[in-house]
Structures are given as structure tokens and as C-alpha cells.
Amino acid sequence: MDLTFKAGGRPIVDRVSLDVHPGEFLALVGPNGSGKTTLISMLAGLKRPHAGTTALDGRPVEGIARRDLAKMLALVEQQAGTGERLTARHVVELGRTPHLRPLSPLSQTDHAIVAAALDAVDMTPFTERLWPSLSGGERQRLHIARALAQEPRILILDEPTNHLDVEHQLGLLALVRSRGITVVAALHDLNHAAMFADRIAVMDHGRLVALGAPAKVLTPERIAETFKVRAFVEASPNGRCLIRYAVPATRPKDPIHEAS
Ligand SMILES: Nc1ncnc2c1ncn2[C@@H]1O[C@H](COP(=O)(O)OP(=O)(O)O)[C@@H](O)[C@H]1O
Ligand SMILES: [Mg+2]
């Protein structure tokens, strides 16, 4: 492990060692620019580290053929694009590609998997809609459905809840958790990480600065140091926690201060 990735001569991921346990939900948190996306790209085999290796079942990912890797691991990128003329169904069908023989059509089973994936993200009513007509959140949900249709053992998600309303944010995190597969997700909402993750990895300036159960990692001290925010943390006996943020003291006359 000990992954390092450099850009412009400077390490943006700096000697990170991370062992992802089979079946766990691992949340990756950290401020903007802390290296989450870069680390995810290396875990998914999209970026080659300048030092260190990513291994899957003990095999270096760069030694695994793309098609074989796509059967094991699905990635939903932060800024995922898709061809303009595709329908929602077509987008999700792309998830079956690594499982098909070249040029062979989708089987009944493939169609059933695609339909189930659309249903899982509440997108069945949009099946025949064209991509450009969909909202940001609907597109995001389709990318998740595409990844689910891939039937991976490992699902890697970069800020999957970004464009989603609250219902679909919570629904999505509950859904991927319930699959029992390994999930690595970069999340901005620390409370979401605390609610759904088995372990949380905290990135700060390219370094992994904390790793463990939510209540162990998301302490007021850690939140202040890494996120520069004052917070109250209510820890639960089950290792989870609830975070309440204090309003930053930038405008002392702001009535919101008097209310809190
Ligand atoms: N190709 C690149 N050249 C220079 N800087 C880069 C490059 N790619 C990423 N960075 C920088 O590396 C840092 C980490 O980026 P990223 O992994 O996207 O962080 P995060 O996902 O945590 O917001 C950022 O400051 C970003 O601007
Ligand atoms: Mg990012």
C-alpha cells in the first residue's frame, strides 16, 4: 500500500495505507482538495500511484484486465458523464457490459438485473427518458443504478449524494449498505458517515489522519483540526455519533448567534 500520487511535483495523496475489509462500508471524509478523489482513482485502478500499490485479493489492480476488474469493482465518479442520446435504461444497461460476451445481446437475466437496479433507485418511471431531460439528482441515481447492475463485490462512490434530495440521500446510503457488499464512499456529510459507515477514514492535505469507528474518529478535536469547525458530538454506545455544528463566529451581530 503506502499510496502516493503527485501532481505538479507535490504529493496530493501522501503515503496512505488503507486496508478495506470485505463487506464493510468505509466512508472517506476530508475537506475539499484533501485527496479523496485521487485516492479513490487509485483504489479503482484509474490512476497509477507514483509509489505504492493497490491490491485486490492480493493481486495488484494494474495487473487485472479492465473487464475482469469491472466484474469485481464498480465506480461512480464525482463528475460522471454519459452519452447524450441514451435513455435511462441504456445507461443502466451499460453496467452489464463487463458480463456480456462481445456483441452478444442482453439476456433475460440481464434485463431483470437492469430493471431491479432502476427500481432500487426509484427510477423505473424514467426508464425511457433521454439523458439530457433528466435532473442532476436523477442522473446521479442512474449512475448508481448502472453501478448496481454491474453486480460488483466492491462499490466505490465519490460524493454519491451530491445532487440528491434528503429522501434519496438517505435512501441511497441505506440501499448500498443493505447490499452487503464492500462500499467505499467519499462523503461530505459527517452525520451521514456516522450513520452508515462501519469505519471512517479522514483525509487531510493528502494524509490519512484518522481511521476507525465513527464515534472514535469524529471527535470535536478532530473536526476542529481537520474541518476548522466547532462541533458538539453526542456519542452513542453502538459506536455511532451525532454531530451538531456551532455557527462560525464571523458576524457577532447576526441574530442566528443570539438564537443558538
Ligand atoms: N492533475 C492535477 N494537477 C495539479 N493538482 C491536482 C491535479 N489533480 C488534483 N490536483 C489537486 O490535488 C488536490 C486533491 O484533489 P482531489 O483528490 O480531487 O481532492 P478531494 O476529492 O478531496 O476534493 C486538490 O488540491 C487538487 O486541486
Ligand atoms: Mg473529490
PDB file of C-alpha atoms and ligand atoms in Angstrom:
ATOM      1  CA  MET A   1       0.000   0.000   0.000  1.00  0.00           C
ATOM      2  CA  ASP A   2       1.597   3.317   1.089  1.00  0.00           C
ATOM      3  CA  LEU A   3      -0.024   5.058  -1.882  1.00  0.00           C
ATOM      4  CA  THR A   4       1.447   8.297  -3.123  1.00  0.00           C
ATOM      5  CA  PHE A   5       0.192  10.356  -6.057  1.00  0.00           C
ATOM      6  CA  LYS A   6       1.891  13.542  -7.133  1.00  0.00           C
ATOM      7  CA  ALA A   7       0.704  16.405  -9.337  1.00  0.00           C
ATOM      8  CA  GLY A   8       2.773  19.441 -10.180  1.00  0.00           C
ATOM      9  CA  GLY A   9       5.658  17.955  -8.197  1.00  0.00           C
ATOM     10  CA  ARG A  10       3.696  17.895  -4.947  1.00  0.00           C
ATOM     11  CA  PRO A  11       2.122  14.818  -3.334  1.00  0.00           C
ATOM     12  CA  ILE A  12      -1.679  15.155  -3.295  1.00  0.00           C
ATOM     13  CA  VAL A  13      -2.012  11.713  -1.750  1.00  0.00           C
ATOM     14  CA  ASP A  14       0.881  11.114   0.575  1.00  0.00           C
ATOM     15  CA  ARG A  15       1.846   7.603   1.749  1.00  0.00           C
ATOM     16  CA  VAL A  16      -1.698   6.441   2.503  1.00  0.00           C
ATOM     17  CA  SER A  17      -2.103   2.854   3.705  1.00  0.00           C
ATOM     18  CA  LEU A  18      -5.652   1.649   3.797  1.00  0.00           C
ATOM     19  CA  ASP A  19      -6.917  -1.902   4.179  1.00  0.00           C
ATOM     20  CA  VAL A  20     -10.567  -2.158   3.117  1.00  0.00           C
ATOM     21  CA  HIS A  21     -12.322  -5.059   4.856  1.00  0.00           C
ATOM     22  CA  PRO A  22     -14.648  -7.281   2.815  1.00  0.00           C
ATOM     23  CA  GLY A  23     -18.290  -6.305   3.334  1.00  0.00           C
ATOM     24  CA  GLU A  24     -17.628  -3.103   5.237  1.00  0.00           C
ATOM     25  CA  PHE A  25     -18.926   0.389   4.489  1.00  0.00           C
ATOM     26  CA  LEU A  26     -15.913   2.662   4.642  1.00  0.00           C
ATOM     27  CA  ALA A  27     -16.578   6.402   4.459  1.00  0.00           C
ATOM     28  CA  LEU A  28     -13.850   8.695   3.205  1.00  0.00           C
ATOM     29  CA  VAL A  29     -14.158  12.210   4.567  1.00  0.00           C
ATOM     30  CA  GLY A  30     -11.965  15.289   4.365  1.00  0.00           C
ATOM     31  CA  PRO A  31     -12.057  18.920   3.249  1.00  0.00           C
ATOM     32  CA  ASN A  32     -12.092  19.934  -0.433  1.00  0.00           C
ATOM     33  CA  GLY A  33      -8.752  19.161  -2.013  1.00  0.00           C
ATOM     34  CA  SER A  34      -7.655  16.721   0.710  1.00  0.00           C
ATOM     35  CA  GLY A  35      -7.097  13.948  -1.867  1.00  0.00           C
ATOM     36  CA  LYS A  36     -10.278  11.839  -1.618  1.00  0.00           C
ATOM     37  CA  THR A  37     -10.956  11.675  -5.364  1.00  0.00           C
ATOM     38  CA  THR A  38      -7.306  10.990  -6.145  1.00  0.00           C
ATOM     39  CA  LEU A  39      -7.197   8.165  -3.594  1.00  0.00           C
ATOM     40  CA  ILE A  40     -10.432   6.714  -4.997  1.00  0.00           C
ATOM     41  CA  SER A  41      -9.000   6.823  -8.536  1.00  0.00           C
ATOM     42  CA  MET A  42      -6.017   4.787  -7.365  1.00  0.00           C
ATOM     43  CA  LEU A  43      -8.219   2.290  -5.491  1.00  0.00           C
ATOM     44  CA  ALA A  44     -10.309   1.829  -8.655  1.00  0.00           C
ATOM     45  CA  GLY A  45      -7.227   1.363 -10.833  1.00  0.00           C
ATOM     46  CA  LEU A  46      -7.875   4.558 -12.848  1.00  0.00           C
ATOM     47  CA  LYS A  47      -4.765   6.380 -11.667  1.00  0.00           C
ATOM     48  CA  ARG A  48      -1.415   4.740 -11.219  1.00  0.00           C
ATOM     49  CA  PRO A  49       0.283   5.667  -7.963  1.00  0.00           C
ATOM     50  CA  HIS A  50       3.790   7.176  -8.073  1.00  0.00           C
ATOM     51  CA  ALA A  51       4.625   4.949  -5.140  1.00  0.00           C
ATOM     52  CA  GLY A  52       2.820   2.009  -3.565  1.00  0.00           C
ATOM     53  CA  THR A  53       0.270  -0.413  -4.988  1.00  0.00           C
ATOM     54  CA  THR A  54      -3.427  -1.113  -4.763  1.00  0.00           C
ATOM     55  CA  ALA A  55      -4.146  -4.801  -4.400  1.00  0.00           C
ATOM     56  CA  LEU A  56      -7.388  -6.737  -4.733  1.00  0.00           C
ATOM     57  CA  ASP A  57      -7.355 -10.223  -3.225  1.00  0.00           C
ATOM     58  CA  GLY A  58      -3.583  -9.795  -3.086  1.00  0.00           C
ATOM     59  CA  ARG A  59      -3.292  -9.009  -6.836  1.00  0.00           C
ATOM     60  CA  PRO A  60      -2.105  -5.567  -7.967  1.00  0.00           C
ATOM     61  CA  VAL A  61      -5.014  -3.837  -9.757  1.00  0.00           C
ATOM     62  CA  GLU A  62      -2.839  -2.756 -12.666  1.00  0.00           C
ATOM     63  CA  GLY A  63      -2.283  -6.455 -13.419  1.00  0.00           C
ATOM     64  CA  ILE A  64      -6.023  -7.167 -13.684  1.00  0.00           C
ATOM     65  CA  ALA A  65      -7.670  -6.852 -17.126  1.00  0.00           C
ATOM     66  CA  ARG A  66     -10.180  -3.966 -17.221  1.00  0.00           C
ATOM     67  CA  ARG A  67     -13.070  -6.267 -17.990  1.00  0.00           C
ATOM     68  CA  ASP A  68     -12.244  -8.589 -15.088  1.00  0.00           C
ATOM     69  CA  LEU A  69     -11.778  -5.608 -12.794  1.00  0.00           C
ATOM     70  CA  ALA A  70     -15.205  -4.258 -13.867  1.00  0.00           C
ATOM     71  CA  LYS A  71     -16.824  -7.507 -12.727  1.00  0.00           C
ATOM     72  CA  MET A  72     -15.338  -7.056  -9.270  1.00  0.00           C
ATOM     73  CA  LEU A  73     -15.433  -3.334  -8.762  1.00  0.00           C
ATOM     74  CA  ALA A  74     -17.805  -0.533  -9.799  1.00  0.00           C
ATOM     75  CA  LEU A  75     -17.010   3.157  -9.554  1.00  0.00           C
ATOM     76  CA  VAL A  76     -19.372   6.102  -9.604  1.00  0.00           C
ATOM     77  CA  GLU A  77     -17.282   9.167 -10.277  1.00  0.00           C
ATOM     78  CA  GLN A  78     -17.862  12.624  -8.880  1.00  0.00           C
ATOM     79  CA  GLN A  79     -18.360  14.183 -12.300  1.00  0.00           C
ATOM     80  CA  ALA A  80     -19.706  11.270 -14.265  1.00  0.00           C
ATOM     81  CA  GLY A  81     -20.710  11.966 -17.834  1.00  0.00           C
ATOM     82  CA  THR A  82     -22.789   9.868 -20.206  1.00  0.00           C
ATOM     83  CA  GLY A  83     -23.644   9.906 -23.906  1.00  0.00           C
ATOM     84  CA  GLU A  84     -26.383  12.411 -24.708  1.00  0.00           C
ATOM     85  CA  ARG A  85     -28.657  10.209 -26.800  1.00  0.00           C
ATOM     86  CA  LEU A  86     -29.022   7.408 -24.276  1.00  0.00           C
ATOM     87  CA  THR A  87     -32.221   6.604 -22.437  1.00  0.00           C
ATOM     88  CA  ALA A  88     -32.191   5.902 -18.710  1.00  0.00           C
ATOM     89  CA  ARG A  89     -32.474   2.188 -19.488  1.00  0.00           C
ATOM     90  CA  HIS A  90     -29.468   2.312 -21.831  1.00  0.00           C
ATOM     91  CA  VAL A  91     -27.341   3.998 -19.161  1.00  0.00           C
ATOM     92  CA  VAL A  92     -28.091   1.222 -16.679  1.00  0.00           C
ATOM     93  CA  GLU A  93     -27.600  -1.485 -19.336  1.00  0.00           C
ATOM     94  CA  LEU A  94     -24.005  -0.275 -19.688  1.00  0.00           C
ATOM     95  CA  GLY A  95     -23.431  -1.810 -16.263  1.00  0.00           C
ATOM     96  CA  ARG A  96     -23.934  -5.265 -17.783  1.00  0.00           C
ATOM     97  CA  THR A  97     -21.188  -4.771 -20.414  1.00  0.00           C
ATOM     98  CA  PRO A  98     -18.371  -6.498 -18.491  1.00  0.00           C
ATOM     99  CA  HIS A  99     -20.605  -9.563 -18.044  1.00  0.00           C
ATOM    100  CA  LEU A 100     -21.545  -9.917 -21.744  1.00  0.00           C
ATOM    101  CA  ARG A 101     -19.587 -11.663 -24.437  1.00  0.00           C
ATOM    102  CA  PRO A 102     -18.537  -9.189 -27.132  1.00  0.00           C
ATOM    103  CA  LEU A 103     -21.519  -8.229 -29.359  1.00  0.00           C
ATOM    104  CA  SER A 104     -23.903 -10.575 -27.600  1.00  0.00           C
ATOM    105  CA  PRO A 105     -27.283  -9.111 -26.609  1.00  0.00           C
ATOM    106  CA  LEU A 106     -28.605  -8.804 -23.081  1.00  0.00           C
ATOM    107  CA  SER A 107     -30.219 -11.988 -21.738  1.00  0.00           C
ATOM    108  CA  GLN A 108     -33.481 -12.195 -19.778  1.00  0.00           C
ATOM    109  CA  THR A 109     -31.380 -12.253 -16.621  1.00  0.00           C
ATOM    110  CA  ASP A 110     -29.528  -9.090 -17.693  1.00  0.00           C
ATOM    111  CA  HIS A 111     -32.837  -7.320 -18.360  1.00  0.00           C
ATOM    112  CA  ALA A 112     -34.141  -8.412 -14.952  1.00  0.00           C
ATOM    113  CA  ILE A 113     -30.980  -7.095 -13.248  1.00  0.00           C
ATOM    114  CA  VAL A 114     -31.319  -3.754 -15.078  1.00  0.00           C
ATOM    115  CA  ALA A 115     -34.990  -3.456 -14.103  1.00  0.00           C
ATOM    116  CA  ALA A 116     -34.181  -4.253 -10.467  1.00  0.00           C
ATOM    117  CA  ALA A 117     -31.379  -1.650 -10.423  1.00  0.00           C
ATOM    118  CA  LEU A 118     -33.715   1.025 -11.858  1.00  0.00           C
ATOM    119  CA  ASP A 119     -36.291   0.114  -9.241  1.00  0.00           C
ATOM    120  CA  ALA A 120     -33.726   0.193  -6.407  1.00  0.00           C
ATOM    121  CA  VAL A 121     -33.003   3.876  -7.075  1.00  0.00           C
ATOM    122  CA  ASP A 122     -36.649   4.784  -7.724  1.00  0.00           C
ATOM    123  CA  MET A 123     -36.027   5.426 -11.435  1.00  0.00           C
ATOM    124  CA  THR A 124     -38.450   2.953 -13.026  1.00  0.00           C
ATOM    125  CA  PRO A 125     -40.838   5.729 -14.145  1.00  0.00           C
ATOM    126  CA  PHE A 126     -37.944   7.346 -16.040  1.00  0.00           C
ATOM    127  CA  THR A 127     -36.876   4.209 -17.934  1.00  0.00           C
ATOM    128  CA  GLU A 128     -37.472   5.570 -21.451  1.00  0.00           C
ATOM    129  CA  ARG A 129     -36.459   9.174 -20.759  1.00  0.00           C
ATOM    130  CA  LEU A 130     -33.433  10.621 -22.575  1.00  0.00           C
ATOM    131  CA  TRP A 131     -30.400  11.583 -20.516  1.00  0.00           C
ATOM    132  CA  PRO A 132     -30.483  15.348 -21.296  1.00  0.00           C
ATOM    133  CA  SER A 133     -34.035  15.614 -19.954  1.00  0.00           C
ATOM    134  CA  LEU A 134     -33.053  14.314 -16.514  1.00  0.00           C
ATOM    135  CA  SER A 135     -32.219  16.436 -13.468  1.00  0.00           C
ATOM    136  CA  GLY A 136     -28.840  16.259 -11.692  1.00  0.00           C
ATOM    137  CA  GLY A 137     -30.258  14.058  -8.957  1.00  0.00           C
ATOM    138  CA  GLU A 138     -31.970  11.717 -11.426  1.00  0.00           C
ATOM    139  CA  ARG A 139     -28.706  11.356 -13.364  1.00  0.00           C
ATOM    140  CA  GLN A 140     -26.867  10.641 -10.139  1.00  0.00           C
ATOM    141  CA  ARG A 141     -29.360   7.907  -9.268  1.00  0.00           C
ATOM    142  CA  LEU A 142     -28.952   6.369 -12.730  1.00  0.00           C
ATOM    143  CA  HIS A 143     -25.191   6.217 -12.307  1.00  0.00           C
ATOM    144  CA  ILE A 144     -25.749   4.376  -9.037  1.00  0.00           C
ATOM    145  CA  ALA A 145     -28.179   2.005 -10.785  1.00  0.00           C
ATOM    146  CA  ARG A 146     -25.584   1.400 -13.513  1.00  0.00           C
ATOM    147  CA  ALA A 147     -23.032   0.510 -10.819  1.00  0.00           C
ATOM    148  CA  LEU A 148     -25.520  -1.819  -9.069  1.00  0.00           C
ATOM    149  CA  ALA A 149     -26.321  -3.538 -12.390  1.00  0.00           C
ATOM    150  CA  GLN A 150     -22.614  -4.260 -12.682  1.00  0.00           C
ATOM    151  CA  GLU A 151     -23.087  -6.531  -9.600  1.00  0.00           C
ATOM    152  CA  PRO A 152     -19.691  -5.708  -8.136  1.00  0.00           C
ATOM    153  CA  ARG A 153     -18.215  -7.020  -4.900  1.00  0.00           C
ATOM    154  CA  ILE A 154     -16.794  -3.579  -4.265  1.00  0.00           C
ATOM    155  CA  LEU A 155     -18.676  -0.357  -4.888  1.00  0.00           C
ATOM    156  CA  ILE A 156     -16.687   2.863  -4.881  1.00  0.00           C
ATOM    157  CA  LEU A 157     -18.687   6.088  -4.766  1.00  0.00           C
ATOM    158  CA  ASP A 158     -17.315   9.628  -4.989  1.00  0.00           C
ATOM    159  CA  GLU A 159     -19.751  12.013  -3.301  1.00  0.00           C
ATOM    160  CA  PRO A 160     -22.775   9.932  -4.351  1.00  0.00           C
ATOM    161  CA  THR A 161     -25.336  12.063  -2.541  1.00  0.00           C
ATOM    162  CA  ASN A 162     -24.275  15.405  -4.025  1.00  0.00           C
ATOM    163  CA  HIS A 163     -27.316  16.237  -6.116  1.00  0.00           C
ATOM    164  CA  LEU A 164     -29.880  14.263  -4.174  1.00  0.00           C
ATOM    165  CA  ASP A 165     -32.764  15.423  -2.013  1.00  0.00           C
ATOM    166  CA  VAL A 166     -32.738  14.252   1.615  1.00  0.00           C
ATOM    167  CA  GLU A 167     -35.016  11.271   0.991  1.00  0.00           C
ATOM    168  CA  HIS A 168     -32.799   9.977  -1.807  1.00  0.00           C
ATOM    169  CA  GLN A 169     -29.564  10.753   0.074  1.00  0.00           C
ATOM    170  CA  LEU A 170     -30.621   8.572   2.989  1.00  0.00           C
ATOM    171  CA  GLY A 171     -32.290   6.020   0.691  1.00  0.00           C
ATOM    172  CA  LEU A 172     -29.148   5.627  -1.378  1.00  0.00           C
ATOM    173  CA  LEU A 173     -26.828   5.163   1.593  1.00  0.00           C
ATOM    174  CA  ALA A 174     -29.233   2.681   3.198  1.00  0.00           C
ATOM    175  CA  LEU A 175     -29.542   0.850  -0.124  1.00  0.00           C
ATOM    176  CA  VAL A 176     -25.821   0.382  -0.750  1.00  0.00           C
ATOM    177  CA  ARG A 177     -25.313  -0.598   2.871  1.00  0.00           C
ATOM    178  CA  SER A 178     -28.073  -3.219   2.674  1.00  0.00           C
ATOM    179  CA  ARG A 179     -26.422  -4.941  -0.303  1.00  0.00           C
ATOM    180  CA  GLY A 180     -23.812  -6.448   1.998  1.00  0.00           C
ATOM    181  CA  ILE A 181     -21.045  -5.640  -0.498  1.00  0.00           C
ATOM    182  CA  THR A 182     -17.910  -3.662   0.242  1.00  0.00           C
ATOM    183  CA  VAL A 183     -18.607   0.069  -0.091  1.00  0.00           C
ATOM    184  CA  VAL A 184     -16.037   2.855  -0.140  1.00  0.00           C
ATOM    185  CA  ALA A 185     -17.749   6.240  -0.324  1.00  0.00           C
ATOM    186  CA  ALA A 186     -16.369   9.769  -0.222  1.00  0.00           C
ATOM    187  CA  LEU A 187     -18.953  11.745   1.745  1.00  0.00           C
ATOM    188  CA  HIS A 188     -19.134  15.374   2.816  1.00  0.00           C
ATOM    189  CA  ASP A 189     -21.879  14.980   5.372  1.00  0.00           C
ATOM    190  CA  LEU A 190     -20.164  13.756   8.535  1.00  0.00           C
ATOM    191  CA  ASN A 191     -23.521  12.761  10.015  1.00  0.00           C
ATOM    192  CA  HIS A 192     -24.197  10.527   7.025  1.00  0.00           C
ATOM    193  CA  ALA A 193     -20.776   8.957   7.503  1.00  0.00           C
ATOM    194  CA  ALA A 194     -21.557   8.472  11.210  1.00  0.00           C
ATOM    195  CA  MET A 195     -24.987   6.950  10.453  1.00  0.00           C
ATOM    196  CA  PHE A 196     -23.979   4.469   7.760  1.00  0.00           C
ATOM    197  CA  ALA A 197     -20.249   3.717   7.843  1.00  0.00           C
ATOM    198  CA  ASP A 198     -18.622   0.909   9.771  1.00  0.00           C
ATOM    199  CA  ARG A 199     -15.366   2.841   9.666  1.00  0.00           C
ATOM    200  CA  ILE A 200     -14.435   6.369   8.675  1.00  0.00           C
ATOM    201  CA  ALA A 201     -11.132   7.395   7.072  1.00  0.00           C
ATOM    202  CA  VAL A 202     -10.239  11.069   7.444  1.00  0.00           C
ATOM    203  CA  MET A 203      -8.043  12.679   4.779  1.00  0.00           C
ATOM    204  CA  ASP A 204      -6.281  15.971   5.424  1.00  0.00           C
ATOM    205  CA  HIS A 205      -3.787  17.513   2.987  1.00  0.00           C
ATOM    206  CA  GLY A 206      -3.195  14.175   1.280  1.00  0.00           C
ATOM    207  CA  ARG A 207      -2.549  12.280   4.500  1.00  0.00           C
ATOM    208  CA  LEU A 208      -4.745   9.714   6.215  1.00  0.00           C
ATOM    209  CA  VAL A 209      -5.049  11.297   9.664  1.00  0.00           C
ATOM    210  CA  ALA A 210      -7.652   9.060  11.336  1.00  0.00           C
ATOM    211  CA  LEU A 211      -9.291   5.700  10.717  1.00  0.00           C
ATOM    212  CA  GLY A 212     -11.834   3.838  12.824  1.00  0.00           C
ATOM    213  CA  ALA A 213     -15.395   3.631  14.132  1.00  0.00           C
ATOM    214  CA  PRO A 214     -17.436   6.852  13.734  1.00  0.00           C
ATOM    215  CA  ALA A 215     -17.522   7.865  17.406  1.00  0.00           C
ATOM    216  CA  LYS A 216     -13.813   7.161  17.766  1.00  0.00           C
ATOM    217  CA  VAL A 217     -12.832   9.240  14.737  1.00  0.00           C
ATOM    218  CA  LEU A 218     -15.336  12.108  14.681  1.00  0.00           C
ATOM    219  CA  THR A 219     -14.340  13.815  17.907  1.00  0.00           C
ATOM    220  CA  PRO A 220     -14.775  17.582  18.405  1.00  0.00           C
ATOM    221  CA  GLU A 221     -10.963  17.866  18.358  1.00  0.00           C
ATOM    222  CA  ARG A 222     -10.629  16.045  15.032  1.00  0.00           C
ATOM    223  CA  ILE A 223     -13.498  18.038  13.489  1.00  0.00           C
ATOM    224  CA  ALA A 224     -11.896  21.302  14.660  1.00  0.00           C
ATOM    225  CA  GLU A 225      -8.431  20.370  13.435  1.00  0.00           C
ATOM    226  CA  THR A 226      -9.311  18.929  10.033  1.00  0.00           C
ATOM    227  CA  PHE A 227     -12.539  20.734   9.120  1.00  0.00           C
ATOM    228  CA  LYS A 228     -11.944  24.008  11.028  1.00  0.00           C
ATOM    229  CA  VAL A 229     -15.415  23.843  12.500  1.00  0.00           C
ATOM    230  CA  ARG A 230     -16.578  23.827  16.097  1.00  0.00           C
ATOM    231  CA  ALA A 231     -18.941  20.947  16.811  1.00  0.00           C
ATOM    232  CA  PHE A 232     -20.690  19.122  19.620  1.00  0.00           C
ATOM    233  CA  VAL A 233     -20.657  15.360  19.326  1.00  0.00           C
ATOM    234  CA  GLU A 234     -23.129  13.063  21.002  1.00  0.00           C
ATOM    235  CA  ALA A 235     -21.639   9.568  21.019  1.00  0.00           C
ATOM    236  CA  SER A 236     -23.911   6.502  21.137  1.00  0.00           C
ATOM    237  CA  PRO A 237     -22.987   3.235  22.831  1.00  0.00           C
ATOM    238  CA  ASN A 238     -23.107   1.500  19.413  1.00  0.00           C
ATOM    239  CA  GLY A 239     -20.044   3.387  18.197  1.00  0.00           C
ATOM    240  CA  ARG A 240     -22.029   5.870  16.118  1.00  0.00           C
ATOM    241  CA  CYS A 241     -22.448   9.552  16.874  1.00  0.00           C
ATOM    242  CA  LEU A 242     -24.435  12.663  16.074  1.00  0.00           C
ATOM    243  CA  ILE A 243     -22.732  15.930  15.231  1.00  0.00           C
ATOM    244  CA  ARG A 244     -24.140  19.398  15.860  1.00  0.00           C
ATOM    245  CA  TYR A 245     -22.182  22.240  14.354  1.00  0.00           C
ATOM    246  CA  ALA A 246     -21.692  25.585  16.019  1.00  0.00           C
ATOM    247  CA  VAL A 247     -22.322  28.649  13.873  1.00  0.00           C
ATOM    248  CA  PRO A 248     -18.942  30.146  12.908  1.00  0.00           C
ATOM    249  CA  ALA A 249     -18.305  33.395  14.731  1.00  0.00           C
ATOM    250  CA  THR A 250     -17.824  35.644  11.700  1.00  0.00           C
ATOM    251  CA  ARG A 251     -20.683  38.074  12.271  1.00  0.00           C
ATOM    252  CA  PRO A 252     -21.215  38.514  16.008  1.00  0.00           C
ATOM    253  CA  LYS A 253     -24.305  40.731  15.406  1.00  0.00           C
ATOM    254  CA  ASP A 254     -26.007  38.076  13.279  1.00  0.00           C
ATOM    255  CA  PRO A 255     -29.326  37.175  15.002  1.00  0.00           C
ATOM    256  CA  ILE A 256     -28.644  33.478  14.338  1.00  0.00           C
ATOM    257  CA  HIS A 257     -25.981  33.689  17.073  1.00  0.00           C
ATOM    258  CA  GLU A 258     -28.370  35.034  19.625  1.00  0.00           C
ATOM    259  CA  ALA A 259     -30.759  32.199  18.886  1.00  0.00           C
ATOM    260  CA  SER A 260     -28.171  29.450  19.399  1.00  0.00           C
TER     261      SER A 260
HETATM  262  N1  LIG B   1      -3.630  16.962 -12.253  1.00  0.00           N
HETATM  263  C1  LIG B   1      -3.512  17.758 -11.197  1.00  0.00           C
HETATM  264  N2  LIG B   1      -2.591  18.764 -11.187  1.00  0.00           N
HETATM  265  C2  LIG B   1      -2.441  19.571 -10.115  1.00  0.00           C
HETATM  266  N3  LIG B   1      -3.185  19.456  -9.000  1.00  0.00           N
HETATM  267  C3  LIG B   1      -4.107  18.488  -8.952  1.00  0.00           C
HETATM  268  C4  LIG B   1      -4.317  17.578 -10.037  1.00  0.00           C
HETATM  269  N4  LIG B   1      -5.311  16.728  -9.696  1.00  0.00           N
HETATM  270  C5  LIG B   1      -5.688  17.085  -8.450  1.00  0.00           C
HETATM  271  N5  LIG B   1      -4.971  18.143  -8.011  1.00  0.00           N
HETATM  272  C6  LIG B   1      -5.087  18.807  -6.694  1.00  0.00           C
HETATM  273  O1  LIG B   1      -4.921  17.821  -5.717  1.00  0.00           O
HETATM  274  C7  LIG B   1      -5.720  18.112  -4.589  1.00  0.00           C
HETATM  275  C8  LIG B   1      -6.565  16.892  -4.239  1.00  0.00           C
HETATM  276  O2  LIG B   1      -7.599  16.748  -5.198  1.00  0.00           O
HETATM  277  P1  LIG B   1      -8.785  15.715  -5.022  1.00  0.00           P
HETATM  278  O3  LIG B   1      -8.209  14.347  -4.888  1.00  0.00           O
HETATM  279  O4  LIG B   1      -9.727  15.940  -6.131  1.00  0.00           O
HETATM  280  O5  LIG B   1      -9.399  16.178  -3.626  1.00  0.00           O
HETATM  281  P2  LIG B   1     -10.848  15.950  -2.991  1.00  0.00           P
HETATM  282  O6  LIG B   1     -11.547  14.911  -3.787  1.00  0.00           O
HETATM  283  O7  LIG B   1     -10.570  15.543  -1.582  1.00  0.00           O
HETATM  284  O8  LIG B   1     -11.546  17.273  -3.028  1.00  0.00           O
HETATM  285  C9  LIG B   1      -6.517  19.354  -4.939  1.00  0.00           C
HETATM  286  O9  LIG B   1      -5.879  20.467  -4.349  1.00  0.00           O
HETATM  287  C10 LIG B   1      -6.438  19.405  -6.447  1.00  0.00           C
HETATM  288  O10 LIG B   1      -6.537  20.731  -6.904  1.00  0.00           O
HETATM  289 MG    MG B   2     -13.310  14.904  -4.807  1.00  0.00          MG
END
